[in-house]
GROMACS .gro file of C-alpha atoms in nm:
model
  147
    1MET     CA    1  -1.544   0.984  -1.343
    2THR     CA    2  -1.596   0.659  -1.525
    3ALA     CA    3  -1.843   0.374  -1.517
    4THR     CA    4  -1.617   0.199  -1.264
    5SER     CA    5  -1.521   0.495  -1.045
    6PRO     CA    6  -1.741   0.764  -0.887
    7ILE     CA    7  -1.442   0.999  -0.871
    8SER     CA    8  -1.204   1.136  -1.131
    9LEU     CA    9  -0.883   0.935  -1.153
   10THR     CA   10  -0.552   1.056  -1.291
   11THR     CA   11  -0.387   0.896  -1.590
   12TYR     CA   12  -0.139   0.738  -1.347
   13LEU     CA   13  -0.420   0.573  -1.148
   14THR     CA   14  -0.585   0.434  -1.462
   15GLY     CA   15  -0.267   0.360  -1.656
   16SER     CA   16  -0.104   0.027  -1.721
   17ASP     CA   17   0.098   0.032  -1.398
   18ARG     CA   18  -0.209   0.059  -1.174
   19ARG     CA   19  -0.448  -0.126  -1.408
   20GLY     CA   20  -0.289  -0.458  -1.316
   21LEU     CA   21  -0.336  -0.375  -0.949
   22TRP     CA   22  -0.705  -0.295  -0.995
   23GLN     CA   23  -0.761  -0.614  -1.194
   24ARG     CA   24  -0.580  -0.826  -0.934
   25ARG     CA   25  -0.774  -0.674  -0.643
   26SER     CA   26  -1.103  -0.705  -0.831
   27ARG     CA   27  -1.044  -1.078  -0.884
   28GLN     CA   28  -0.936  -1.111  -0.522
   29VAL     CA   29  -1.254  -0.950  -0.387
   30ALA     CA   30  -1.473  -1.151  -0.626
   31ALA     CA   31  -1.315  -1.472  -0.494
   32ASP     CA   32  -1.324  -1.357  -0.129
   33PRO     CA   33  -1.573  -1.074  -0.063
   34GLY     CA   34  -1.447  -1.053   0.297
   35SER     CA   35  -1.112  -0.926   0.169
   36ALA     CA   36  -1.272  -0.603   0.038
   37ALA     CA   37  -1.210  -0.423   0.367
   38TRP     CA   38  -0.839  -0.507   0.346
   39VAL     CA   39  -0.741  -0.435  -0.012
   40THR     CA   40  -0.617  -0.131  -0.198
   41GLY     CA   41  -0.815   0.190  -0.213
   42ILE     CA   42  -0.763   0.547  -0.327
   43ILE     CA   43  -0.558   0.808  -0.145
   44TRP     CA   44  -0.801   1.099  -0.146
   45ASP     CA   45  -0.712   1.463  -0.085
   46GLN     CA   46  -1.035   1.590   0.072
   47GLN     CA   47  -0.930   1.954   0.059
   48HIS     CA   48  -0.863   1.951  -0.315
   49LEU     CA   49  -1.113   1.674  -0.401
   50LEU     CA   50  -0.836   1.486  -0.578
   51ALA     CA   51  -0.734   1.121  -0.607
   52VAL     CA   52  -0.356   1.113  -0.565
   53GLY     CA   53  -0.256   0.749  -0.519
   54THR     CA   54  -0.336   0.403  -0.386
   55VAL     CA   55  -0.300   0.253  -0.041
   56GLY     CA   56  -0.409  -0.055   0.147
   57TYR     CA   57  -0.312  -0.405   0.238
   58HIS     CA   58  -0.248  -0.678  -0.016
   59GLY     CA   59  -0.524  -0.872   0.156
   60PRO     CA   60  -0.645  -0.992   0.495
   61PRO     CA   61  -0.400  -1.160   0.733
   62ASP     CA   62  -0.254  -1.481   0.592
   63THR     CA   63  -0.238  -1.808   0.785
   64SER     CA   64   0.074  -1.694   0.970
   65GLY     CA   65  -0.088  -1.364   1.070
   66MET     CA   66   0.103  -1.144   0.826
   67VAL     CA   67  -0.043  -0.848   0.635
   68GLU     CA   68   0.145  -0.655   0.371
   69ILE     CA   69   0.099  -0.284   0.319
   70GLY     CA   70   0.113  -0.134  -0.028
   71TYR     CA   71   0.104   0.230  -0.133
   72ALA     CA   72   0.188   0.441  -0.436
   73VAL     CA   73   0.147   0.812  -0.500
   74ASP     CA   74   0.099   0.959  -0.846
   75PRO     CA   75   0.439   1.110  -0.944
   76ALA     CA   76   0.265   1.445  -1.004
   77HIS     CA   77   0.165   1.453  -0.636
   78ARG     CA   78   0.469   1.312  -0.459
   79ARG     CA   79   0.670   1.483  -0.184
   80ARG     CA   80   0.358   1.645  -0.034
   81GLY     CA   81   0.293   1.411   0.260
   82TYR     CA   82   0.028   1.198   0.094
   83ALA     CA   83   0.208   0.866   0.148
   84ARG     CA   84   0.263   0.942   0.517
   85ALA     CA   85  -0.098   1.047   0.571
   86ALA     CA   86  -0.229   0.741   0.389
   87LEU     CA   87   0.009   0.501   0.560
   88GLU     CA   88  -0.051   0.633   0.910
   89PRO     CA   89  -0.369   0.436   0.996
   90LEU     CA   90  -0.257   0.104   0.843
   91PRO     CA   91  -0.009  -0.014   1.109
   92ALA     CA   92  -0.250   0.092   1.384
   93ARG     CA   93  -0.536  -0.106   1.231
   94ALA     CA   94  -0.312  -0.409   1.194
   95ALA     CA   95  -0.198  -0.382   1.557
   96GLN     CA   96  -0.562  -0.373   1.672
   97THR     CA   97  -0.653  -0.688   1.477
   98PRO     CA   98  -0.586  -0.997   1.692
   99GLN     CA   99  -0.515  -1.219   1.390
  100VAL     CA  100  -0.227  -0.994   1.277
  101HIS     CA  101   0.115  -1.078   1.414
  102THR     CA  102   0.343  -0.924   1.150
  103VAL     CA  103   0.314  -0.622   0.923
  104ARG     CA  104   0.523  -0.620   0.606
  105VAL     CA  105   0.610  -0.370   0.339
  106THR     CA  106   0.825  -0.440   0.033
  107ILE     CA  107   1.024  -0.161  -0.127
  108GLY     CA  108   1.237  -0.140  -0.439
  109PRO     CA  109   1.608  -0.099  -0.355
  110GLY     CA  110   1.625   0.249  -0.511
  111ASN     CA  111   1.316   0.390  -0.340
  112THR     CA  112   1.486   0.576  -0.055
  113ALA     CA  113   1.183   0.799   0.017
  114SER     CA  114   0.963   0.496   0.081
  115TYR     CA  115   1.235   0.327   0.289
  116ARG     CA  116   1.274   0.641   0.505
  117LEU     CA  117   0.899   0.652   0.561
  118ALA     CA  118   0.872   0.282   0.655
  119SER     CA  119   1.175   0.299   0.885
  120GLN     CA  120   1.005   0.574   1.087
  121TYR     CA  121   0.741   0.317   1.184
  122GLY     CA  122   1.007   0.068   1.298
  123PHE     CA  123   1.009  -0.161   0.994
  124VAL     CA  124   1.339  -0.349   0.963
  125LYS     CA  125   1.489  -0.541   0.672
  126VAL     CA  126   1.427  -0.916   0.692
  127GLY     CA  127   1.515  -1.025   0.339
  128GLU     CA  128   1.468  -0.980  -0.033
  129GLN     CA  129   1.237  -1.123  -0.295
  130TRP     CA  130   1.181  -1.114  -0.668
  131ASP     CA  131   0.842  -0.987  -0.781
  132ASP     CA  132   0.744  -1.053  -1.144
  133GLU     CA  133   0.585  -0.707  -1.172
  134ASP     CA  134   0.819  -0.495  -0.961
  135GLY     CA  135   1.151  -0.679  -0.981
  136LEU     CA  136   1.380  -0.696  -0.679
  137GLU     CA  137   1.213  -0.590  -0.354
  138ILE     CA  138   1.354  -0.550  -0.006
  139ILE     CA  139   1.124  -0.700   0.259
  140TYR     CA  140   1.073  -0.497   0.576
  141GLU     CA  141   0.865  -0.616   0.870
  142ILE     CA  142   0.762  -0.524   1.221
  143PRO     CA  143   0.581  -0.735   1.479
  144ALA     CA  144   0.227  -0.604   1.521
  145ASP     CA  145   0.271  -0.582   1.898
  146ARG     CA  146   0.550  -0.325   1.846
  147LEU     CA  147   0.328  -0.082   1.657
   0.00000   0.00000   0.00000
């Protein structure tokens, strides 16, 4: 536990890779308190009382009705179903929100595990983009009414 978290966080979750995410989301929520319900949170293993990753949307629906899902599991806890369990409610919530028309996820070209997971929900490739933090990303989307 720290002054900013009521639960113990792994080195991965507090390290430089995730620190930028927490800072970005903190600024986002400060500027728009209504976005707090949409942004990144902790993937929590209730059985083991363990924080194992991050999951959430990048923010509330944009003006075109698109929300982007983001998730990351601590490498020490990967391949145990955490990403699937954390991702499961996100498309359903988006589909139940009238303002959401499209759900997006971006995945690095070498991340086959994440691609396989997203494809099981019907996400299809619609393009590519360059992200200053993550480099090349493949953009996958699905219409919310198909979830």
